[in-house]
Amino acid sequence: MHLCLITHEYPKSGFAHGGIGSFLKTLAPKLVEQGIMVTVVGLSYDYQEDYDEDQGVRIFRLGYQNVNRLGWFYGLKAMNKKIAAIHNEYPISIIESAELELAFLTKLPGIKYIIRLHGGHHFFSESERRKIDFWKGFQEKRSFKKADAFIAVSNFVKVKTNEFLSFHDKPIVMINYPIDVNFFKPKNNVVIKHSIVFVGSVCEKKGVRQLILSFPLVKEKFPDATLEIYGRDWFFPNGKSYIEMLKETEIPKLGSSANDIHFYGSVNHENIPDIYAKAQVCVFPSHIETQGLVAPEAMAMEKLVIFTIEGPGPETITNLENGLLCNPFMTEDIANQIIWAFSNEQKVAVICKNARQSVLEKYSAALIVQKNIDFYTKLIQ
C-alpha cells in the first residue's frame, strides 16, 4: 500500500506548525513501521523546493511562484505534476488530504481519495460566527464531491460538518487523533506549585483571553499562582499581533496579577512533555475544537487537564473522572475549576491516574494506527 498525504504542514525544523502537522508527525512514521509506503506532498514554507525524509516518510516540499495572487495556481500546478510523477514511479493506493485540498487536484485512475475532517472553512466559520468566504466555500464543496471516503477525528466534527456539507453517501468513519503514549508519559520533573499551563495557538478561539481574565480570581485564593502561555501568535487581517492586543487592551486590566503571566512563543514539539510535566494544571478553554491534541497529550502524562465543555470536550473528558470541564466563555467558571484543582490534591491524584488510562484505551498510537490501516485496506479492496 502506498499512501500519499497532501499537506503543507508536515513539520520542518525551524518553522512553526499546527495541530495537523503534529498529528501527521505521529501517524506517518508509525504507518511506515507497519510496512506502508508514505509520501508527503505539499508546498514549501519558503517557496523553495526541497526533499526530506523522516523515519522512512518521504517528504516533497514544492517550490512555486507567488505572483499577483496566483500563488495557489502555480502551487497547484506543481503539486499535480509531482503527484503524477510519484504515481508513475510508485503507484499510489490512497491520497489523503484536509477539507479543501482536493478541490483542484487532478484525480488519477486507480487511486482512492480521502478527506480527513480536521475542521474546514464551513466548520470554523459557523462556529466563529463569521460569513462563509465564497471562494473557500466553493473549494470545500468541490473537494467533498471528489472524495471517495471521509475520516472524522471526532463525532462532533462529523455531525457539525454534515450540517453544512454533504458526504454524498460515501463511506465515513470516526478515528481519533493518535497520542504517542511513550513520548507523552509521566515524568519525575518537579511540579511548579500553583502553575497553570496553556499550550496552543494564542488566538481568540482557543480561549486564551478568557483564561487571562480569569487569572486574578485565581490569584485571590492562591497569590503565588503563575500563568505560563506557550504557542505561536495569531495575526489579525491587518497584520496586528493577537498577543500584542492582549498586552495592550486586556492584561493592563489585571493589575499586579499581570506580572505573573508569561508568554513563551512557539516551542519545539520535543520540548512539550517537559512543559506539561512542570504544570500543576493544564488549561485549554477552547471555544471550538475538532478534537484537539493538547488535552489528551497532557492527560497521557497524568496531568490534571481542564478542557472545554464545548464541542468534543465531553468526548475527551468525563468531568471529575479523568479531568475537568469548563465553560470557556465564563471567566468565573474557568477560575473556579482551577481553584478546585489547587484545593483538592488527593482527588486530583486519582483523576490524573484515570486520565492516562483513558488515553491508553482510546487514543494510543498503536490502536489508532491500526484503525487507520483497517479503513485504508477496506477502501482499496
CSV table of C-alpha atoms in Angstrom, one decimal:
chain,number,residue,atom,x,y,z
A,1,MET,CA,0.0,0.0,0.0
A,2,HIS,CA,1.3,3.5,-0.9
A,3,LEU,CA,-0.3,6.4,1.0
A,4,CYS,CA,0.2,10.0,-0.3
A,5,LEU,CA,-0.6,12.7,2.2
A,6,ILE,CA,-1.4,16.2,0.8
A,7,THR,CA,-0.3,18.7,3.3
A,8,HIS,CA,1.7,21.9,3.6
A,9,GLU,CA,2.1,21.5,7.4
A,10,TYR,CA,4.4,18.5,7.8
A,11,PRO,CA,6.9,19.7,10.5
A,12,LYS,CA,10.2,21.1,9.4
A,13,SER,CA,12.9,22.2,11.7
A,14,GLY,CA,13.0,26.0,12.1
A,15,PHE,CA,9.4,26.5,11.0
A,16,ALA,CA,6.2,26.6,13.2
A,17,HIS,CA,3.5,24.1,12.5
A,18,GLY,CA,0.0,23.4,13.9
A,19,GLY,CA,-2.0,20.5,15.1
A,20,ILE,CA,-2.3,18.8,11.7
A,21,GLY,CA,1.5,18.8,11.4
A,22,SER,CA,1.8,17.3,14.9
A,23,PHE,CA,-0.8,14.6,14.0
A,24,LEU,CA,1.0,13.6,10.8
A,25,LYS,CA,4.3,13.5,12.6
A,26,THR,CA,2.9,10.9,14.9
A,27,LEU,CA,0.8,8.9,12.4
A,28,ALA,CA,3.0,8.7,9.3
A,29,PRO,CA,6.2,7.1,10.7
A,30,LYS,CA,4.1,4.5,12.5
A,31,LEU,CA,2.4,3.6,9.3
A,32,VAL,CA,5.8,3.1,7.7
A,33,GLU,CA,6.7,0.8,10.6
A,34,GLN,CA,3.7,-1.3,9.6
A,35,GLY,CA,5.0,-1.7,6.0
A,36,ILE,CA,3.1,1.1,4.3
A,37,MET,CA,4.9,3.5,2.0
A,38,VAL,CA,4.1,7.0,3.0
A,39,THR,CA,4.8,10.1,0.8
A,40,VAL,CA,4.1,13.7,1.8
A,41,VAL,CA,3.5,16.3,-0.9
A,42,GLY,CA,3.0,19.9,-0.1
A,43,LEU,CA,4.1,23.4,-0.7
A,44,SER,CA,7.3,24.6,0.9
A,45,TYR,CA,7.4,27.0,3.8
A,46,ASP,CA,9.7,29.4,1.9
A,47,TYR,CA,8.8,28.8,-1.8
A,48,GLN,CA,12.0,26.8,-2.2
A,49,GLU,CA,11.8,23.2,-3.3
A,50,ASP,CA,13.4,20.6,-1.0
A,51,TYR,CA,13.2,16.9,-0.2
A,52,ASP,CA,13.4,15.3,3.2
A,53,GLU,CA,12.9,12.0,5.0
A,54,ASP,CA,11.5,11.4,8.4
A,55,GLN,CA,11.7,7.8,9.8
A,56,GLY,CA,11.0,6.4,6.3
A,57,VAL,CA,8.4,9.1,5.4
A,58,ARG,CA,9.3,10.7,2.1
A,59,ILE,CA,8.6,14.5,2.1
A,60,PHE,CA,8.4,16.6,-1.1
A,61,ARG,CA,8.1,20.3,-0.4
A,62,LEU,CA,7.5,22.1,-3.7
A,63,GLY,CA,8.8,25.5,-4.7
A,64,TYR,CA,6.3,27.7,-6.6
A,65,GLN,CA,5.8,31.3,-7.7
A,66,ASN,CA,3.7,33.6,-5.6
A,67,VAL,CA,2.8,36.2,-8.1
A,68,ASN,CA,-0.2,38.6,-8.3
A,69,ARG,CA,-2.5,36.4,-6.2
A,70,LEU,CA,-1.8,33.4,-8.4
A,71,GLY,CA,0.4,31.6,-6.0
A,72,TRP,CA,-2.4,29.0,-5.5
A,73,PHE,CA,-2.5,28.3,-9.2
A,74,TYR,CA,1.3,27.8,-9.5
A,75,GLY,CA,1.3,25.7,-6.4
A,76,LEU,CA,-1.5,23.5,-7.6
A,77,LYS,CA,0.2,23.0,-11.0
A,78,ALA,CA,3.4,21.9,-9.2
A,79,MET,CA,1.5,19.6,-6.9
A,80,ASN,CA,-0.4,17.9,-9.8
A,81,LYS,CA,2.9,17.4,-11.7
A,82,LYS,CA,4.7,15.9,-8.7
A,83,ILE,CA,1.8,13.6,-7.7
A,84,ALA,CA,1.7,12.2,-11.3
A,85,ALA,CA,5.4,11.6,-11.3
A,86,ILE,CA,5.3,9.8,-8.0
A,87,HIS,CA,2.4,7.7,-9.1
A,88,ASN,CA,4.2,6.8,-12.3
A,89,GLU,CA,7.2,5.6,-10.3
A,90,TYR,CA,5.5,4.0,-7.2
A,91,PRO,CA,1.7,3.6,-7.8
A,92,ILE,CA,-0.3,5.4,-5.2
A,93,SER,CA,-3.1,3.5,-3.5
A,94,ILE,CA,-4.7,6.4,-1.5
A,95,ILE,CA,-4.4,10.1,-1.4
A,96,GLU,CA,-5.4,11.8,1.8
A,97,SER,CA,-5.9,15.5,2.4
A,98,ALA,CA,-7.7,18.0,4.7
A,99,GLU,CA,-11.1,19.5,3.6
A,100,LEU,CA,-10.1,21.9,0.9
A,101,GLU,CA,-7.1,20.3,-0.7
A,102,LEU,CA,-8.9,18.0,-3.3
A,103,ALA,CA,-10.7,20.9,-5.0
A,104,PHE,CA,-8.4,21.3,-8.0
A,105,LEU,CA,-6.3,18.2,-7.7
A,106,THR,CA,-6.5,16.0,-10.9
A,107,LYS,CA,-8.0,12.7,-9.9
A,108,LEU,CA,-5.9,9.8,-11.3
A,109,PRO,CA,-7.4,6.4,-12.1
A,110,GLY,CA,-6.8,3.6,-9.6
A,111,ILE,CA,-6.4,6.0,-6.6
A,112,LYS,CA,-8.8,6.3,-3.7
A,113,TYR,CA,-9.2,9.9,-2.3
A,114,ILE,CA,-9.9,10.5,1.4
A,115,ILE,CA,-10.7,13.7,3.2
A,116,ARG,CA,-9.8,13.7,6.9
A,117,LEU,CA,-12.0,16.2,8.8
A,118,HIS,CA,-9.7,18.4,10.8
A,119,GLY,CA,-12.1,21.3,10.7
A,120,GLY,CA,-12.7,23.1,7.5
A,121,HIS,CA,-13.8,26.5,6.4
A,122,HIS,CA,-17.6,25.9,6.9
A,123,PHE,CA,-16.9,24.2,10.3
A,124,PHE,CA,-14.9,27.1,11.8
A,125,SER,CA,-16.8,29.9,10.0
A,126,GLU,CA,-20.1,28.8,11.6
A,127,SER,CA,-18.6,28.2,14.9
A,128,GLU,CA,-16.9,31.6,15.0
A,129,ARG,CA,-20.0,33.3,13.7
A,130,ARG,CA,-18.4,34.7,10.5
A,131,LYS,CA,-19.6,34.6,7.0
A,132,ILE,CA,-18.6,31.9,4.6
A,133,ASP,CA,-16.0,33.1,2.2
A,134,PHE,CA,-17.4,32.4,-1.3
A,135,TRP,CA,-14.1,31.2,-2.8
A,136,LYS,CA,-13.1,29.0,0.1
A,137,GLY,CA,-16.7,27.6,0.4
A,138,PHE,CA,-16.7,26.8,-3.3
A,139,GLN,CA,-13.4,24.9,-3.0
A,140,GLU,CA,-14.6,22.9,0.0
A,141,LYS,CA,-17.8,21.8,-1.7
A,142,ARG,CA,-15.9,20.9,-4.8
A,143,SER,CA,-13.3,19.0,-2.7
A,144,PHE,CA,-16.0,17.0,-0.9
A,145,LYS,CA,-17.6,15.9,-4.2
A,146,LYS,CA,-14.3,14.5,-5.3
A,147,ALA,CA,-13.7,12.4,-2.2
A,148,ASP,CA,-14.2,8.7,-2.1
A,149,ALA,CA,-14.4,8.5,1.7
A,150,PHE,CA,-14.1,10.6,4.8
A,151,ILE,CA,-12.4,10.2,8.2
A,152,ALA,CA,-13.7,12.4,11.1
A,153,VAL,CA,-11.4,13.0,14.0
A,154,SER,CA,-14.3,13.3,16.4
A,155,ASN,CA,-18.0,12.6,16.4
A,156,PHE,CA,-18.6,16.4,16.9
A,157,VAL,CA,-16.7,17.4,13.7
A,158,LYS,CA,-18.6,14.8,11.8
A,159,VAL,CA,-22.0,15.9,12.9
A,160,LYS,CA,-21.2,19.6,12.7
A,161,THR,CA,-19.6,19.4,9.2
A,162,ASN,CA,-22.6,17.5,7.9
A,163,GLU,CA,-24.9,20.4,8.8
A,164,PHE,CA,-23.3,22.4,6.0
A,165,LEU,CA,-21.7,19.9,3.6
A,166,SER,CA,-22.8,16.6,2.2
A,167,PHE,CA,-20.7,13.4,2.4
A,168,HIS,CA,-22.5,12.3,-0.8
A,169,ASP,CA,-23.3,8.9,0.8
A,170,LYS,CA,-19.6,8.0,0.7
A,171,PRO,CA,-18.1,5.9,3.5
A,172,ILE,CA,-17.2,7.8,6.7
A,173,VAL,CA,-15.6,6.6,9.8
A,174,MET,CA,-14.6,8.3,13.1
A,175,ILE,CA,-11.0,7.8,14.1
A,176,ASN,CA,-9.4,10.0,16.8
A,177,TYR,CA,-6.0,11.6,16.6
A,178,PRO,CA,-3.3,9.3,17.9
A,179,ILE,CA,-1.3,10.1,21.0
A,180,ASP,CA,2.3,8.7,21.4
A,181,VAL,CA,1.9,7.5,24.9
A,182,ASN,CA,5.6,6.6,25.1
A,183,PHE,CA,6.5,10.2,24.3
A,184,PHE,CA,3.8,11.7,26.4
A,185,LYS,CA,4.2,9.8,29.7
A,186,PRO,CA,4.6,10.7,33.4
A,187,LYS,CA,7.9,12.4,34.3
A,188,ASN,CA,9.6,12.9,37.6
A,189,ASN,CA,10.1,16.6,37.0
A,190,VAL,CA,9.4,18.8,39.9
A,191,VAL,CA,6.0,20.3,39.5
A,192,ILE,CA,5.9,24.1,40.0
A,193,LYS,CA,3.3,24.7,42.7
A,194,HIS,CA,0.2,26.5,41.5
A,195,SER,CA,1.4,26.8,37.9
A,196,ILE,CA,-1.2,27.0,35.2
A,197,VAL,CA,0.0,26.0,31.7
A,198,PHE,CA,-1.7,26.7,28.3
A,199,VAL,CA,-0.2,25.2,25.1
A,200,GLY,CA,-1.6,26.0,21.6
A,201,SER,CA,-2.1,28.8,19.2
A,202,VAL,CA,-2.6,32.1,21.0
A,203,CYS,CA,-5.9,33.3,19.5
A,204,GLU,CA,-9.4,34.0,20.4
A,205,LYS,CA,-10.9,30.6,19.6
A,206,LYS,CA,-8.5,28.9,21.9
A,207,GLY,CA,-10.0,30.8,24.9
A,208,VAL,CA,-6.7,32.5,25.9
A,209,ARG,CA,-8.3,35.9,26.6
A,210,GLN,CA,-10.9,34.4,28.9
A,211,LEU,CA,-8.1,32.3,30.6
A,212,ILE,CA,-6.1,35.5,31.2
A,213,LEU,CA,-9.1,37.4,32.5
A,214,SER,CA,-9.9,34.5,35.0
A,215,PHE,CA,-6.4,34.7,36.4
A,216,PRO,CA,-6.9,37.5,39.0
A,217,LEU,CA,-9.7,35.4,40.5
A,218,VAL,CA,-7.3,32.5,41.0
A,219,LYS,CA,-4.7,34.9,42.5
A,220,GLU,CA,-7.2,36.0,45.2
A,221,LYS,CA,-7.1,32.4,46.5
A,222,PHE,CA,-3.5,31.5,45.5
A,223,PRO,CA,-1.3,34.6,45.4
A,224,ASP,CA,1.7,32.6,44.2
A,225,ALA,CA,-0.1,31.2,41.0
A,226,THR,CA,1.5,31.7,37.6
A,227,LEU,CA,0.1,31.5,34.1
A,228,GLU,CA,2.5,30.1,31.5
A,229,ILE,CA,1.4,30.5,27.9
A,230,TYR,CA,3.2,28.5,25.1
A,231,GLY,CA,2.3,28.7,21.5
A,232,ARG,CA,2.6,30.7,18.3
A,233,ASP,CA,1.0,34.1,17.8
A,234,TRP,CA,-2.0,34.7,15.6
A,235,PHE,CA,-2.4,37.8,13.5
A,236,PHE,CA,-5.4,39.9,12.5
A,237,PRO,CA,-6.1,40.6,8.8
A,238,ASN,CA,-4.4,44.0,9.3
A,239,GLY,CA,-1.3,42.3,10.5
A,240,LYS,CA,-1.6,43.1,14.2
A,241,SER,CA,-0.4,40.5,16.7
A,242,TYR,CA,-3.0,38.9,18.9
A,243,ILE,CA,-0.5,38.7,21.8
A,244,GLU,CA,0.2,42.5,21.4
A,245,MET,CA,-3.5,43.1,21.5
A,246,LEU,CA,-3.7,41.2,24.8
A,247,LYS,CA,-0.8,43.1,26.2
A,248,GLU,CA,-2.3,46.5,25.2
A,249,THR,CA,-6.0,46.0,26.0
A,250,GLU,CA,-6.6,43.1,28.4
A,251,ILE,CA,-3.5,42.5,30.6
A,252,PRO,CA,-3.5,46.1,31.9
A,253,LYS,CA,-6.9,45.4,33.5
A,254,LEU,CA,-5.3,42.8,35.7
A,255,GLY,CA,-3.2,45.0,38.0
A,256,SER,CA,-0.4,43.2,39.8
A,257,SER,CA,-1.6,39.8,38.5
A,258,ALA,CA,-0.2,40.7,35.1
A,259,ASN,CA,3.4,40.3,36.5
A,260,ASP,CA,2.8,36.5,36.7
A,261,ILE,CA,1.6,35.9,33.2
A,262,HIS,CA,4.4,34.8,30.8
A,263,PHE,CA,4.4,34.3,27.0
A,264,TYR,CA,7.0,32.0,25.5
A,265,GLY,CA,6.0,31.8,21.8
A,266,SER,CA,6.4,28.7,19.7
A,267,VAL,CA,8.1,25.7,21.2
A,268,ASN,CA,9.6,22.6,19.6
A,269,HIS,CA,7.4,19.6,19.8
A,270,GLU,CA,10.2,17.7,21.5
A,271,ASN,CA,10.0,20.1,24.5
A,272,ILE,CA,6.3,19.9,25.1
A,273,PRO,CA,6.4,17.0,27.5
A,274,ASP,CA,8.7,18.9,29.8
A,275,ILE,CA,6.4,21.9,29.7
A,276,TYR,CA,3.4,19.7,30.7
A,277,ALA,CA,5.5,18.0,33.4
A,278,LYS,CA,6.1,21.2,35.3
A,279,ALA,CA,2.5,22.2,35.3
A,280,GLN,CA,0.2,21.7,38.3
A,281,VAL,CA,-2.8,22.1,36.0
A,282,CYS,CA,-3.1,22.4,32.2
A,283,VAL,CA,-6.0,24.5,31.0
A,284,PHE,CA,-7.4,24.5,27.4
A,285,PRO,CA,-10.6,26.6,27.4
A,286,SER,CA,-11.2,26.4,23.6
A,287,HIS,CA,-14.3,27.9,22.1
A,288,ILE,CA,-14.3,25.4,19.3
A,289,GLU,CA,-12.2,22.3,18.5
A,290,THR,CA,-12.4,19.3,16.2
A,291,GLN,CA,-10.7,17.1,18.8
A,292,GLY,CA,-7.6,18.8,19.9
A,293,LEU,CA,-4.3,17.2,20.7
A,294,VAL,CA,-3.1,19.1,23.8
A,295,ALA,CA,-5.7,17.8,26.2
A,296,PRO,CA,-5.1,14.0,25.6
A,297,GLU,CA,-1.3,14.7,25.4
A,298,ALA,CA,-1.3,16.2,28.9
A,299,MET,CA,-3.7,13.6,30.2
A,300,ALA,CA,-1.3,10.9,29.0
A,301,MET,CA,1.3,12.5,31.3
A,302,GLU,CA,-1.1,12.2,34.3
A,303,LYS,CA,-1.7,15.9,34.4
A,304,LEU,CA,-4.9,17.5,35.6
A,305,VAL,CA,-6.5,18.9,32.5
A,306,ILE,CA,-9.3,21.5,32.4
A,307,PHE,CA,-10.8,21.3,28.9
A,308,THR,CA,-13.8,22.9,27.2
A,309,ILE,CA,-17.3,21.8,27.7
A,310,GLU,CA,-18.0,22.9,24.2
A,311,GLY,CA,-17.7,20.6,21.0
A,312,PRO,CA,-15.7,17.5,21.6
A,313,GLY,CA,-14.7,18.3,25.2
A,314,PRO,CA,-17.2,15.7,26.7
A,315,GLU,CA,-15.9,13.1,24.2
A,316,THR,CA,-12.5,13.5,25.7
A,317,ILE,CA,-13.2,14.1,29.4
A,318,THR,CA,-15.8,12.9,31.8
A,319,ASN,CA,-16.0,15.7,34.4
A,320,LEU,CA,-14.4,14.8,37.7
A,321,GLU,CA,-13.5,11.4,36.5
A,322,ASN,CA,-10.5,11.9,34.1
A,323,GLY,CA,-10.3,15.7,34.1
A,324,LEU,CA,-12.4,18.8,34.5
A,325,LEU,CA,-14.6,20.7,32.0
A,326,CYS,CA,-15.2,24.4,32.0
A,327,ASN,CA,-17.4,26.9,30.2
A,328,PRO,CA,-14.8,28.7,28.1
A,329,PHE,CA,-16.9,31.8,27.8
A,330,MET,CA,-17.2,32.4,31.5
A,331,THR,CA,-14.1,33.6,33.3
A,332,GLU,CA,-15.6,32.8,36.7
A,333,ASP,CA,-16.1,29.1,35.7
A,334,ILE,CA,-12.5,28.8,34.4
A,335,ALA,CA,-11.2,30.3,37.6
A,336,ASN,CA,-13.4,28.0,39.8
A,337,GLN,CA,-12.2,24.9,38.1
A,338,ILE,CA,-8.5,25.9,38.6
A,339,ILE,CA,-9.2,26.8,42.2
A,340,TRP,CA,-10.9,23.4,42.8
A,341,ALA,CA,-7.9,21.7,41.2
A,342,PHE,CA,-5.5,23.5,43.5
A,343,SER,CA,-7.7,22.8,46.6
A,344,ASN,CA,-8.3,19.1,46.1
A,345,GLU,CA,-4.9,17.5,45.6
A,346,GLN,CA,-5.9,14.0,46.8
A,347,LYS,CA,-8.9,13.8,44.4
A,348,VAL,CA,-6.8,15.3,41.6
A,349,ALA,CA,-4.2,12.5,42.0
A,350,VAL,CA,-6.9,9.9,41.3
A,351,ILE,CA,-8.3,11.9,38.4
A,352,CYS,CA,-4.8,12.1,36.9
A,353,LYS,CA,-4.3,8.3,37.0
A,354,ASN,CA,-7.6,7.9,35.3
A,355,ALA,CA,-6.6,10.4,32.7
A,356,ARG,CA,-3.7,8.4,31.4
A,357,GLN,CA,-5.6,5.2,31.5
A,358,SER,CA,-8.4,6.7,29.4
A,359,VAL,CA,-5.9,7.9,26.8
A,360,LEU,CA,-4.3,4.4,26.7
A,361,GLU,CA,-7.7,2.9,26.0
A,362,LYS,CA,-8.9,5.5,23.4
A,363,TYR,CA,-6.0,7.4,21.9
A,364,SER,CA,-2.9,5.3,22.0
A,365,ALA,CA,-1.0,5.4,18.7
A,366,ALA,CA,-0.9,1.6,18.3
A,367,LEU,CA,-4.7,1.5,18.5
A,368,ILE,CA,-5.3,4.5,16.2
A,369,VAL,CA,-2.7,3.4,13.6
A,370,GLN,CA,-4.4,0.0,13.3
A,371,LYS,CA,-7.8,1.6,12.9
A,372,ASN,CA,-6.4,3.7,10.0
A,373,ILE,CA,-4.9,0.7,8.3
A,374,ASP,CA,-8.1,-1.3,8.6
A,375,PHE,CA,-10.0,1.6,6.9
A,376,TYR,CA,-7.5,2.1,4.2
A,377,THR,CA,-7.4,-1.6,3.5
A,378,LYS,CA,-11.2,-1.9,3.3
A,379,LEU,CA,-11.4,1.1,1.0
A,380,ILE,CA,-8.9,-0.1,-1.6
A,381,GLN,CA,-10.4,-3.6,-1.6
